Coordinates of C-alpha atoms and ligand atoms in Angstrom, one line a residue:
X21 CA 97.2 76.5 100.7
X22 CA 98.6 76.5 103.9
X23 CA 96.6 78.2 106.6
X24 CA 98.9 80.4 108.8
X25 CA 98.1 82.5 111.6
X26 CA 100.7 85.9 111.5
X27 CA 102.2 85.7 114.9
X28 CA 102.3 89.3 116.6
X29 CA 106.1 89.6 116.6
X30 CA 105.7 89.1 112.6
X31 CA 103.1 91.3 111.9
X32 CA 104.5 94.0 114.3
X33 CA 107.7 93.5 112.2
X34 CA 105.5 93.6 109.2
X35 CA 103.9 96.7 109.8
X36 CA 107.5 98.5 110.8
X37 CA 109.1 97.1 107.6
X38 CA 106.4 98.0 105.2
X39 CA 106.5 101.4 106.7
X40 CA 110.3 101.7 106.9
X41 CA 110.6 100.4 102.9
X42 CA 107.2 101.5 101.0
X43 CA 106.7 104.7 102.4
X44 CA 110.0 105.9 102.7
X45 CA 111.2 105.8 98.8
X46 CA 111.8 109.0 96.4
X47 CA 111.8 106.8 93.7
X48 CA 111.9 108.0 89.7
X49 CA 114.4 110.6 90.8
X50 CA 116.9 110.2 87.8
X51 CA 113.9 111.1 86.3
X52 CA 112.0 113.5 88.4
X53 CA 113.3 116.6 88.2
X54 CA 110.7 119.0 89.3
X55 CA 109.1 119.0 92.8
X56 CA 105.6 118.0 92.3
X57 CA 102.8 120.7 92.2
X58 CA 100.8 119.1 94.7
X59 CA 97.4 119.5 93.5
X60 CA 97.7 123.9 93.5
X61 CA 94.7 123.9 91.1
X62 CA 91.8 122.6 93.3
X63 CA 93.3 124.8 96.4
X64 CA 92.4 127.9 93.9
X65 CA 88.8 126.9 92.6
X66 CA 88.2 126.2 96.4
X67 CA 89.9 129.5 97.4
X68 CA 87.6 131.4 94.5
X69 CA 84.3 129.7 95.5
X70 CA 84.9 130.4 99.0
X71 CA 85.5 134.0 98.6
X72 CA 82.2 134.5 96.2
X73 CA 80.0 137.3 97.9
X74 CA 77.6 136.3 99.8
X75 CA 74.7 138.2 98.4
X76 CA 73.4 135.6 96.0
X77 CA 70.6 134.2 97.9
X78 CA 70.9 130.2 98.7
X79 CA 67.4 129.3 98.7
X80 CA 68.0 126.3 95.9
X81 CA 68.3 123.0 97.8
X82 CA 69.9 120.5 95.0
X83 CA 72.8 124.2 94.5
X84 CA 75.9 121.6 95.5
X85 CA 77.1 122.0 99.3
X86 CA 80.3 123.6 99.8
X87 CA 82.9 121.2 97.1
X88 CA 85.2 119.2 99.3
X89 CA 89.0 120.6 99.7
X90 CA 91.1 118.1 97.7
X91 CA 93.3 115.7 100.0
X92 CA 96.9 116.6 100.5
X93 CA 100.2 115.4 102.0
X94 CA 98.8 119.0 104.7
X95 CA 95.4 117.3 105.6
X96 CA 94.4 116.6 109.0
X97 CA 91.6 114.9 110.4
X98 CA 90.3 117.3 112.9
X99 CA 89.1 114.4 114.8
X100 CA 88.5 110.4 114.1
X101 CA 85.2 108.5 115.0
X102 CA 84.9 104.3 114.2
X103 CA 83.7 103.8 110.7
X104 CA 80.0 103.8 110.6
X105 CA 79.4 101.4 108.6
X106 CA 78.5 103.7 105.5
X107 CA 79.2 103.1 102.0
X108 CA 79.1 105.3 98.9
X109 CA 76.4 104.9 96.8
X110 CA 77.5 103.9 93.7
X111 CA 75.1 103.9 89.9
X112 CA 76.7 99.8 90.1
X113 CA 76.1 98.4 92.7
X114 CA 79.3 96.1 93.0
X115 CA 78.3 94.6 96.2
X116 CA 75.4 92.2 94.5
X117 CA 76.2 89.4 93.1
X118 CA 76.7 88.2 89.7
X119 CA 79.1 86.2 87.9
X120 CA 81.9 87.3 85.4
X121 CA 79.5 89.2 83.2
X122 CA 77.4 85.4 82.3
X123 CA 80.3 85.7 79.6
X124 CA 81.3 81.8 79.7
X125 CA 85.1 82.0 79.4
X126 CA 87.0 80.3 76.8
X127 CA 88.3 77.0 78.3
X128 CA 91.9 77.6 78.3
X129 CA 95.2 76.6 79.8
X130 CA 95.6 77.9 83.1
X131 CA 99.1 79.8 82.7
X132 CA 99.2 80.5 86.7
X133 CA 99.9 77.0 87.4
X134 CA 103.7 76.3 86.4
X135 CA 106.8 76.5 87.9
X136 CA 110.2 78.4 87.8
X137 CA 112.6 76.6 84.9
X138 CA 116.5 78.2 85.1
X139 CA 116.9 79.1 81.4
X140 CA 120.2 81.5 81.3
X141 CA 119.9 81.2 77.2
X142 CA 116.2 83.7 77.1
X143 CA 116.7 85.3 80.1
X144 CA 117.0 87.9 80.8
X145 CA 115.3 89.7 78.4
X146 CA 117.4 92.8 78.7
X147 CA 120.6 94.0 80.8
X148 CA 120.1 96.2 83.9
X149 CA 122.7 98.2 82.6
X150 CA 121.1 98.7 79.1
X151 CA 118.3 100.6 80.2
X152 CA 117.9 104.5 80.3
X153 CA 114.6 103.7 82.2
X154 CA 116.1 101.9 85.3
X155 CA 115.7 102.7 88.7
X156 CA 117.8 102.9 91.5
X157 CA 115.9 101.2 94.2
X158 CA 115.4 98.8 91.6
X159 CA 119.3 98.0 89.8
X160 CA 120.3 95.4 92.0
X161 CA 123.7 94.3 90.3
X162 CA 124.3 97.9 90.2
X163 CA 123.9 97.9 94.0
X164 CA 126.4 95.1 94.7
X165 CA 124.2 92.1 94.4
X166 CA 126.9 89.3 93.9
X167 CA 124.7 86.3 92.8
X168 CA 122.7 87.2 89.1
X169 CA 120.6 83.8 89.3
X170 CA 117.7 85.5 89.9
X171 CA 117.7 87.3 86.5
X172 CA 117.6 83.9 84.3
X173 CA 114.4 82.0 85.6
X174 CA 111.6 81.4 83.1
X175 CA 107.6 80.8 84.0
X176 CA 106.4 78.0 82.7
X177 CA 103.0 76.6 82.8
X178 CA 102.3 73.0 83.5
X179 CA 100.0 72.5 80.3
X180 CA 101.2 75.0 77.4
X181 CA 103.7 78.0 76.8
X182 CA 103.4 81.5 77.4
X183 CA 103.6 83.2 74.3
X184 CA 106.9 84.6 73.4
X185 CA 108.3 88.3 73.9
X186 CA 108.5 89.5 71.2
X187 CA 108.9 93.7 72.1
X188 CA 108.1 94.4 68.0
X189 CA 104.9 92.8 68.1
X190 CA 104.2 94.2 71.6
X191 CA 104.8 97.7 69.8
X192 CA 102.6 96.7 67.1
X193 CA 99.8 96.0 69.6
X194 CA 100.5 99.7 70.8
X195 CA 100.4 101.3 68.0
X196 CA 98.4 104.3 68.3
X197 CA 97.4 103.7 71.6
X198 CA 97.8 104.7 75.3
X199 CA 99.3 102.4 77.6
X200 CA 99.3 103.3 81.4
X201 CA 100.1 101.6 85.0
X202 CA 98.0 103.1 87.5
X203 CA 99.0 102.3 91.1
X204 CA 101.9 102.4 93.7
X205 CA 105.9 101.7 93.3
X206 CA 105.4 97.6 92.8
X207 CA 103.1 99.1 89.7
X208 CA 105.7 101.3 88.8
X209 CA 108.7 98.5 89.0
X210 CA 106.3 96.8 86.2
X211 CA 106.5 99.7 84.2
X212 CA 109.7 100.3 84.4
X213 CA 110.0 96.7 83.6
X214 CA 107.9 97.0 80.8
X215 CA 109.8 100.1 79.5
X216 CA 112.9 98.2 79.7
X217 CA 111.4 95.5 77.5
X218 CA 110.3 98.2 75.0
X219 CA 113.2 100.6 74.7
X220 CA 115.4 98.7 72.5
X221 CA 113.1 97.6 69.5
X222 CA 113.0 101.7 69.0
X223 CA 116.0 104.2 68.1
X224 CA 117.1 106.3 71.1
X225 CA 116.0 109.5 69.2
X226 CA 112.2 108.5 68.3
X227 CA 111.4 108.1 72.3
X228 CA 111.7 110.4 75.0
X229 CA 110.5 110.1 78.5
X230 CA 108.1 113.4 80.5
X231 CA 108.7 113.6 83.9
X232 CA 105.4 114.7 85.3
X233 CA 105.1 114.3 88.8
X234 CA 102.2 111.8 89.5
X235 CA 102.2 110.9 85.7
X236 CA 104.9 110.4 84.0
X237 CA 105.0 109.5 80.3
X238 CA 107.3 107.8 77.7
X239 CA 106.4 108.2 73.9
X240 CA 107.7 106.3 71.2
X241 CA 107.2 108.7 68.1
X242 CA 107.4 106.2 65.4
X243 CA 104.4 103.9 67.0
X244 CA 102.6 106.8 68.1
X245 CA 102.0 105.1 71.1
X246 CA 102.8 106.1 74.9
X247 CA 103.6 104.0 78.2
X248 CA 102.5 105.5 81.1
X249 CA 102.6 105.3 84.8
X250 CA 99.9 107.2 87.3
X251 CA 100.6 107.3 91.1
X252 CA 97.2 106.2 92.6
X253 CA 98.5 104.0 95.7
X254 CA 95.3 104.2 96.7
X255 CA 93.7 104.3 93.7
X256 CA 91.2 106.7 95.2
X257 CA 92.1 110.3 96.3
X258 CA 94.3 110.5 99.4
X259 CA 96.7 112.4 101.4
X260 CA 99.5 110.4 99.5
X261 CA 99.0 111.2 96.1
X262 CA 102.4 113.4 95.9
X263 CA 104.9 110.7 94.1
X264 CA 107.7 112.3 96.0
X265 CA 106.8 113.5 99.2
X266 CA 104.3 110.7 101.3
X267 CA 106.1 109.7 104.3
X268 CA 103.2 110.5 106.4
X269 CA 102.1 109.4 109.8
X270 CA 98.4 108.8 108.9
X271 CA 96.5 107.8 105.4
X272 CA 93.1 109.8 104.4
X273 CA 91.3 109.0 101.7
X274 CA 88.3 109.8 100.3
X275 CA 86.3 106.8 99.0
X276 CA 83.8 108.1 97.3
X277 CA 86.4 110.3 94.8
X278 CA 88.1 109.1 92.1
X279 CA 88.0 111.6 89.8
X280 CA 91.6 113.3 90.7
X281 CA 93.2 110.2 89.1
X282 CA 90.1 108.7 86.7
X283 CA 90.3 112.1 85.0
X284 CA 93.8 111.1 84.6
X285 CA 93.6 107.7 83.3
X286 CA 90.4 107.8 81.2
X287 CA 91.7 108.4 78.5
X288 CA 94.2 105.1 78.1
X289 CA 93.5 102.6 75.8
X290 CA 95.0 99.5 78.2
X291 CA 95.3 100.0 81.4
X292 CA 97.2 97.8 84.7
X293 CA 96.0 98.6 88.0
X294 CA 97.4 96.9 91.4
X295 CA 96.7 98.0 94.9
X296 CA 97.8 95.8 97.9
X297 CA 100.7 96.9 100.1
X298 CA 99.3 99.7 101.0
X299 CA 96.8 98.4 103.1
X300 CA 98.3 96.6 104.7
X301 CA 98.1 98.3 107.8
X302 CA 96.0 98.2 111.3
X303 CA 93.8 101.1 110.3
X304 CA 93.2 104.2 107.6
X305 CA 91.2 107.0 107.7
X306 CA 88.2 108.0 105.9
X307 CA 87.2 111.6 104.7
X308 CA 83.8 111.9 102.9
X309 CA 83.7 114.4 100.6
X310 CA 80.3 115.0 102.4
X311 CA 82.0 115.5 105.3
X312 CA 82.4 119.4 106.2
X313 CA 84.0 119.4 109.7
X314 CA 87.3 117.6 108.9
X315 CA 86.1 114.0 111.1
X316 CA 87.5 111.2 109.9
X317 CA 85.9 107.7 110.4
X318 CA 88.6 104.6 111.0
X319 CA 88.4 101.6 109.5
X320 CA 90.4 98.4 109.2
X321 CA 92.9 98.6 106.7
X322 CA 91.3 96.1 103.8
X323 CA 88.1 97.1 104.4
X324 CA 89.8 100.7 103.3
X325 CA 90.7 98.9 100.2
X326 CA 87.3 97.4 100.0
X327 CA 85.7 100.9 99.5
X328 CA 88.4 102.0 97.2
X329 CA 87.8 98.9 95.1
X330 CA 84.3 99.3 94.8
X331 CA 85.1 102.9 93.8
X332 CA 87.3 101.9 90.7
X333 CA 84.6 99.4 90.3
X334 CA 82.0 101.6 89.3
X335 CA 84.3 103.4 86.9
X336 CA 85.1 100.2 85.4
X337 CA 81.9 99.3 85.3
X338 CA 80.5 102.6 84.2
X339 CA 83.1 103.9 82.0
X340 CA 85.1 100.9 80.3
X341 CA 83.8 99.5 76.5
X342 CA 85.4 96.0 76.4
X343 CA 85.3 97.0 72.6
X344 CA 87.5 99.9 73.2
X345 CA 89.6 99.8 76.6
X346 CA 91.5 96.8 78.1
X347 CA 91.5 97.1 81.8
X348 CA 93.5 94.6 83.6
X349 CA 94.1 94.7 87.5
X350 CA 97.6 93.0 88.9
X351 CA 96.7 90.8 92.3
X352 CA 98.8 91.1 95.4
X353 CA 102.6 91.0 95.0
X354 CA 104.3 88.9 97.4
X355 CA 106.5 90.0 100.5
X356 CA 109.3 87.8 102.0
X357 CA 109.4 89.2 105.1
X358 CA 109.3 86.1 107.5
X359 CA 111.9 83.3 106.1
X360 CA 110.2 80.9 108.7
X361 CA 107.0 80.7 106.2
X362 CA 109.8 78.4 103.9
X363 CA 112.1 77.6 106.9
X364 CA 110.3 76.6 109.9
X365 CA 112.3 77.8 113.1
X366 CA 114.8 79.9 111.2
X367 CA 114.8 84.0 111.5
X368 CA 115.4 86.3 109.0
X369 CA 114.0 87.7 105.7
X370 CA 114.8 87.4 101.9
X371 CA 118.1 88.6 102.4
X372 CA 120.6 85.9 101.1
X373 CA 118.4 83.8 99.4
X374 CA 119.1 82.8 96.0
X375 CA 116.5 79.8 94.4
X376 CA 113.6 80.5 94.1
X377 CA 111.0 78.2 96.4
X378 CA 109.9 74.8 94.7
X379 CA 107.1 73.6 96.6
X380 CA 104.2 74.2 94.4
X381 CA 101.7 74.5 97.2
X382 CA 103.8 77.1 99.1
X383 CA 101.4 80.2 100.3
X384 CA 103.6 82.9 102.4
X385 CA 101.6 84.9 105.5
X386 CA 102.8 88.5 103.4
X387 CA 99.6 87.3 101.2
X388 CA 96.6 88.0 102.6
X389 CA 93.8 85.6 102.2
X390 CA 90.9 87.6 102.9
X391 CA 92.1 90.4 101.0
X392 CA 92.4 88.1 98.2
X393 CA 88.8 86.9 98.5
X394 CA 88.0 90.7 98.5
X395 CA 89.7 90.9 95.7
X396 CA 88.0 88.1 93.8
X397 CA 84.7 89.4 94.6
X398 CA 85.3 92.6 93.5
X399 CA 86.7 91.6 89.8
X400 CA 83.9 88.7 89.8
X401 CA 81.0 92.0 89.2
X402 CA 83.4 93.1 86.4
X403 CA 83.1 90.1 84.1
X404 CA 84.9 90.5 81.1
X405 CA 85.7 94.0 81.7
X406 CA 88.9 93.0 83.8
X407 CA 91.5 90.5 82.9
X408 CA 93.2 89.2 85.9
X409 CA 97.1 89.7 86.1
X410 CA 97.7 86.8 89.0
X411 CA 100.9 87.3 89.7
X412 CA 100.8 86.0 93.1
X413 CA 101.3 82.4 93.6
X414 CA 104.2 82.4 91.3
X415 CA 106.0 85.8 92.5
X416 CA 105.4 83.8 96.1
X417 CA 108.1 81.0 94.9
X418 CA 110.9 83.7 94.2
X419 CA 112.4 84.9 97.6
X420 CA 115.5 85.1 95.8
X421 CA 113.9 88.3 93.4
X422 CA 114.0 90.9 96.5
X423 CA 116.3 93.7 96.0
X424 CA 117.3 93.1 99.6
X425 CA 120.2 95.5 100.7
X426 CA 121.3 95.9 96.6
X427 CA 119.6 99.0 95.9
X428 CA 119.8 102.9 97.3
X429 CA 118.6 103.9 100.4
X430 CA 117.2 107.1 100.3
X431 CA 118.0 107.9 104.1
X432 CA 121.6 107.3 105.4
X433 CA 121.8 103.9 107.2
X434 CA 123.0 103.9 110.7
X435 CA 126.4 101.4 112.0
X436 CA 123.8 99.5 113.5
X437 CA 121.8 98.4 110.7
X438 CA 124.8 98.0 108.8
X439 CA 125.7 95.4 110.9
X440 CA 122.8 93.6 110.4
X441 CA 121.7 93.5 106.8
X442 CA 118.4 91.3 107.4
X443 CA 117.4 94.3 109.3
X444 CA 116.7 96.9 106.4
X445 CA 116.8 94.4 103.4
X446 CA 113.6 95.1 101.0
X447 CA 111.3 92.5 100.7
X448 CA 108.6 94.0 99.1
X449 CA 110.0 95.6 95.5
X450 CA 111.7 93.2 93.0
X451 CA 115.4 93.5 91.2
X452 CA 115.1 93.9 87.7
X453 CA 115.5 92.6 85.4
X454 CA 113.4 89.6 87.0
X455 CA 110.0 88.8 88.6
X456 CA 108.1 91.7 86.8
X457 CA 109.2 91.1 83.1
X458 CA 107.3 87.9 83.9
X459 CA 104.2 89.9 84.9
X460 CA 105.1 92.3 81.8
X461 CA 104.9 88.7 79.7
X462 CA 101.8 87.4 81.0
X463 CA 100.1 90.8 80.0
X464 CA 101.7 90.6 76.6
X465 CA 100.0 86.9 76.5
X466 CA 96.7 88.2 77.2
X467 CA 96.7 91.3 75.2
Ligands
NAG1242 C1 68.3 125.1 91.4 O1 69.6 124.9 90.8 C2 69.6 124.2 89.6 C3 71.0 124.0 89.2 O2 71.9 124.6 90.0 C4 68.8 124.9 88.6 O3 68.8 124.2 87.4 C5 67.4 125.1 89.1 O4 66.6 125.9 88.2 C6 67.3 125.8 90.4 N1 66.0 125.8 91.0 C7 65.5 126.9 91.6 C8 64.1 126.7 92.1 O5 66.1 127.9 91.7
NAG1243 C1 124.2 78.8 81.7 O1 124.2 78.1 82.9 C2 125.0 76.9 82.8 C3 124.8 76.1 84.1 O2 125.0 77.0 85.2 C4 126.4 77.2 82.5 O3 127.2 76.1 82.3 C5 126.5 78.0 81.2 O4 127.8 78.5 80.9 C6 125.5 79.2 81.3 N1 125.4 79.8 80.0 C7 125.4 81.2 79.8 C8 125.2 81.6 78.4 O5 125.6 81.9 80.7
NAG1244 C1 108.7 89.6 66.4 O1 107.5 90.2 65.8 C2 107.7 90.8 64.5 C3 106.5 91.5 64.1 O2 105.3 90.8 64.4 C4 108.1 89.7 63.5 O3 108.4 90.3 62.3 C5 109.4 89.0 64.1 O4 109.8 87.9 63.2 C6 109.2 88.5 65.5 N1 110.5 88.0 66.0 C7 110.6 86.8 66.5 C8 112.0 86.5 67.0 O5 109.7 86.0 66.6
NAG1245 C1 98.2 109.0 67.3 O1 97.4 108.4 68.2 C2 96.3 109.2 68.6 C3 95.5 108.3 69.6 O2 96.3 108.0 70.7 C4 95.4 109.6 67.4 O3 94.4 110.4 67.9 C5 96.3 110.3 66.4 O4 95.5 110.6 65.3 C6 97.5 109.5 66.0 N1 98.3 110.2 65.1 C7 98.9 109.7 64.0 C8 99.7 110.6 63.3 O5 98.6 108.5 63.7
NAG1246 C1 94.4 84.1 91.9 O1 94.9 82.8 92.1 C2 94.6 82.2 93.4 C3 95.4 81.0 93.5 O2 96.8 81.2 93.4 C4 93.1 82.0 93.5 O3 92.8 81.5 94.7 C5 92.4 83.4 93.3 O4 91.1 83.2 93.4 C6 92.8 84.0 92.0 N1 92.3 85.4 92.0 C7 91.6 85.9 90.9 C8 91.1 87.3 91.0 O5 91.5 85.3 89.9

């Protein structure tokens, strides 16, 4: 892999376009009709505790302290000290060591090594237009994109085949069960991915999509089955966790409270985590639940998703029967935000490119190594408890699968950026159909 250091300029430019394209999205609105209701239930219990009389002597030390207000797009640190170095304490402890469960793993072809093989006669595996499911930000021929090449590439391992889509037999596997993506938009382009994929192997009339603010559901009546998707960007809870409304100036989260979205996504039989993008940023802020007086402690932005990991750790660990549940967790999805990572000396993003990258040993600086490593370390405690979606070195070879300026803008764009297309082309989500079926395909291998 090549070792790059992120110049500055870029990671300045990274920051701003990350911000300007992943925060700034009001995504499944074709489907979304209702305003989200923002969490109104734990503002009540909190409101009813508080107002208890206070007769009832407190003389029990284990009674619980006051129960933490629930984050929410409103909360404000009421001051910020350096992270102290504290961590939750957790009934597994995910920071020892240990190897993937001591489960020896079947010695198999490694599918992540391949390459991109045009194949127009497969692919793709359904038209944009087809699909009741699609999105906006994601219906990039809808949007104007002239060139379709990057709808008919194929992944194909060095040393065997992926196993075929086949959306019958992938509704077979579901039968009865609960599928659900849990984690921000790039998770949600895989679902809507993977709903594309599904819809037409059912009539019109047996499915029917729920718009539920952070969850939202489709159920396929004849298979009994559901596909899901659960805004978690954070996977902990967080002052982001409306699906609608997050364009905020700061993140909280609480690390050591998962509940708000485990309680959600506890009951699914298989279910696709990703976290990445979103921490990609200078610094977060933390908000114990302990924490009484509103202070926030600051911390580096992956060591944010370090504690957040370790928090879906533990429910992993402590919740998940391999017998039962399939949890899988997607790696880092690729930016192409920097066009001199496969064009030395040039400027400029993804916009405009068209072929996908063939140097096999190509490593962009959107991927972050040490998160990565973080990452691995993390999933390493799970064992056989996680399967690993690793969709990153392959979705780093297609710089040509960005929507780029072919999708809506949810805020009007001014002359100037017009003018300059490069400057507010998305980098960060994927056209469909493209890159995510692939992801949708490896899943469907491993499943
Ligand atoms: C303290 O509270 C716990 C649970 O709230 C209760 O089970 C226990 O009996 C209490 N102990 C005393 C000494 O009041
Ligand atoms: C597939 O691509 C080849 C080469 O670009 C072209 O000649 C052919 O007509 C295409 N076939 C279809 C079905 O689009
Ligand atoms: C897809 O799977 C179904 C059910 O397993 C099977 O009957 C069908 O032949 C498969 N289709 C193809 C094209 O392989
Ligand atoms: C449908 O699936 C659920 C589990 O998701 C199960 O509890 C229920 O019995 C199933 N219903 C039918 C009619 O098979
Ligand atoms: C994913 O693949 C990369 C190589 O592309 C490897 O370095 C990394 O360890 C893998 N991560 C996991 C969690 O398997």
């Amino acid at each position: 892999m090549k070792k790059t250091r992120l110049p500055l300029l870029a990671l300045i430019f990274f920051v701003f376009m990350v911000f300007s394209i992943l925060y700034n999205e009001c995504n499944i609105q074709q489907i979304n009709t209702e305003q989200p209701e923002n969490d109104d239930n734990n503002h009540q219990s909190t409101v009813k505790i508080e107002s208890l009389p206070k007769s009832t002597p407190v003389q029990n030390f284990t009674l619980p302290k006051k129960p933490p207000v629930g984050l929410d797009k409103f909360s404000k640190c009421s001051s910020t000290v350096p992270y102290s170095g504290r961590r939750a304490v957790w009934a597994v402890d995910t920071a020892e060591s240990g190897g993937r469960g001591g489960v020896p793993r079947r010695e198999e072809c490694d599918v992540y090594s391949g390459k991109w093989v045009f194949d127009n006669t497969s692919y793709p595996l359904y038209s944009e237009s087809s699909c009741p499911y699609m999105s906006d930000q994601l219906a990039c021929h809808k949007h104007g994109r002239p060139d379709l090449g990057y709808q008919f590439w194929r992944w194909q391992p060095h040393n065997c085949n992926l196993k075929r889509w086949n959306s019958t037999e992938m509704w077979e596997k579901l039968r009865g069960k609960r599928l659900m993506f849990v984690g921000d938009s790039l998770n949600r382009g895989q679902w809507i991915s993977m709903l594309c994929m599904l819809q037409s192997a059912i009539p019109a009339d047996k499915q029917s999509i729920t718009p539920n603010a952070e969850l939202t559901i489709l159920t396929a009546e004849n298979y009994n089955a559901t596909v899901e998707f659960l805004w978690a960007p954070l996977l902990v809870e967080s002052n982001s966790d409306d699906v609608v409304d997050h364009r905020l100036d700061e993140r909280i989260l609480r690390p050591d409270a998962i509940r708000r979205h485990s309680s959600q996504w506890e009951h699914a039989d298989i279910l696709v985590f990703n976290s990445y993008l979103w921490w990609r940023q200078d610094s977060v802020k933390l908000s114990w639940s302990t924490e009484e007086n509103g202070v926030c402690e600051e911390i580096d932005g992956m060591k944010g998703m370090e504690l957040a990991m370790e928090a879906w750790a533990d429910w992993v660990a402590t919740h998940v029967d391999s017998q039962k549940k399939r949890v899988f967790f997607v790696t880092m999805s690729p930016t192409h935000l920097a066009k001199e990572d496969w064009e030395p000396g040039s400027e400029g993003n993804c916009y405009n490119e068209k072929l996908p990258i063939k140097d096999e040993k190509y490593w962009g600086t959107g991927s972050d190594l040490p998160t990565m490593r973080m990452v691995d370390k993390v999933l390493n405690q799970l064992g056989s408890k996680v399967t690993v979606l690793n969709i990153t070195q392959l979705s780093e070879y297609r710089k040509d699968g960005h929507p780029t300026i072919y999708r809506k803008f949810w805020e009007p764009l001014s002359t100037e950026k017009m003018a300059d297309p490069a400057s507010y082309s998305d980098c960060l989500h994927w056209c469909l159909p493209g890159v995510p079926d692939v992801w949708n395909e490896l899943l469907f291998h491993f499943l």
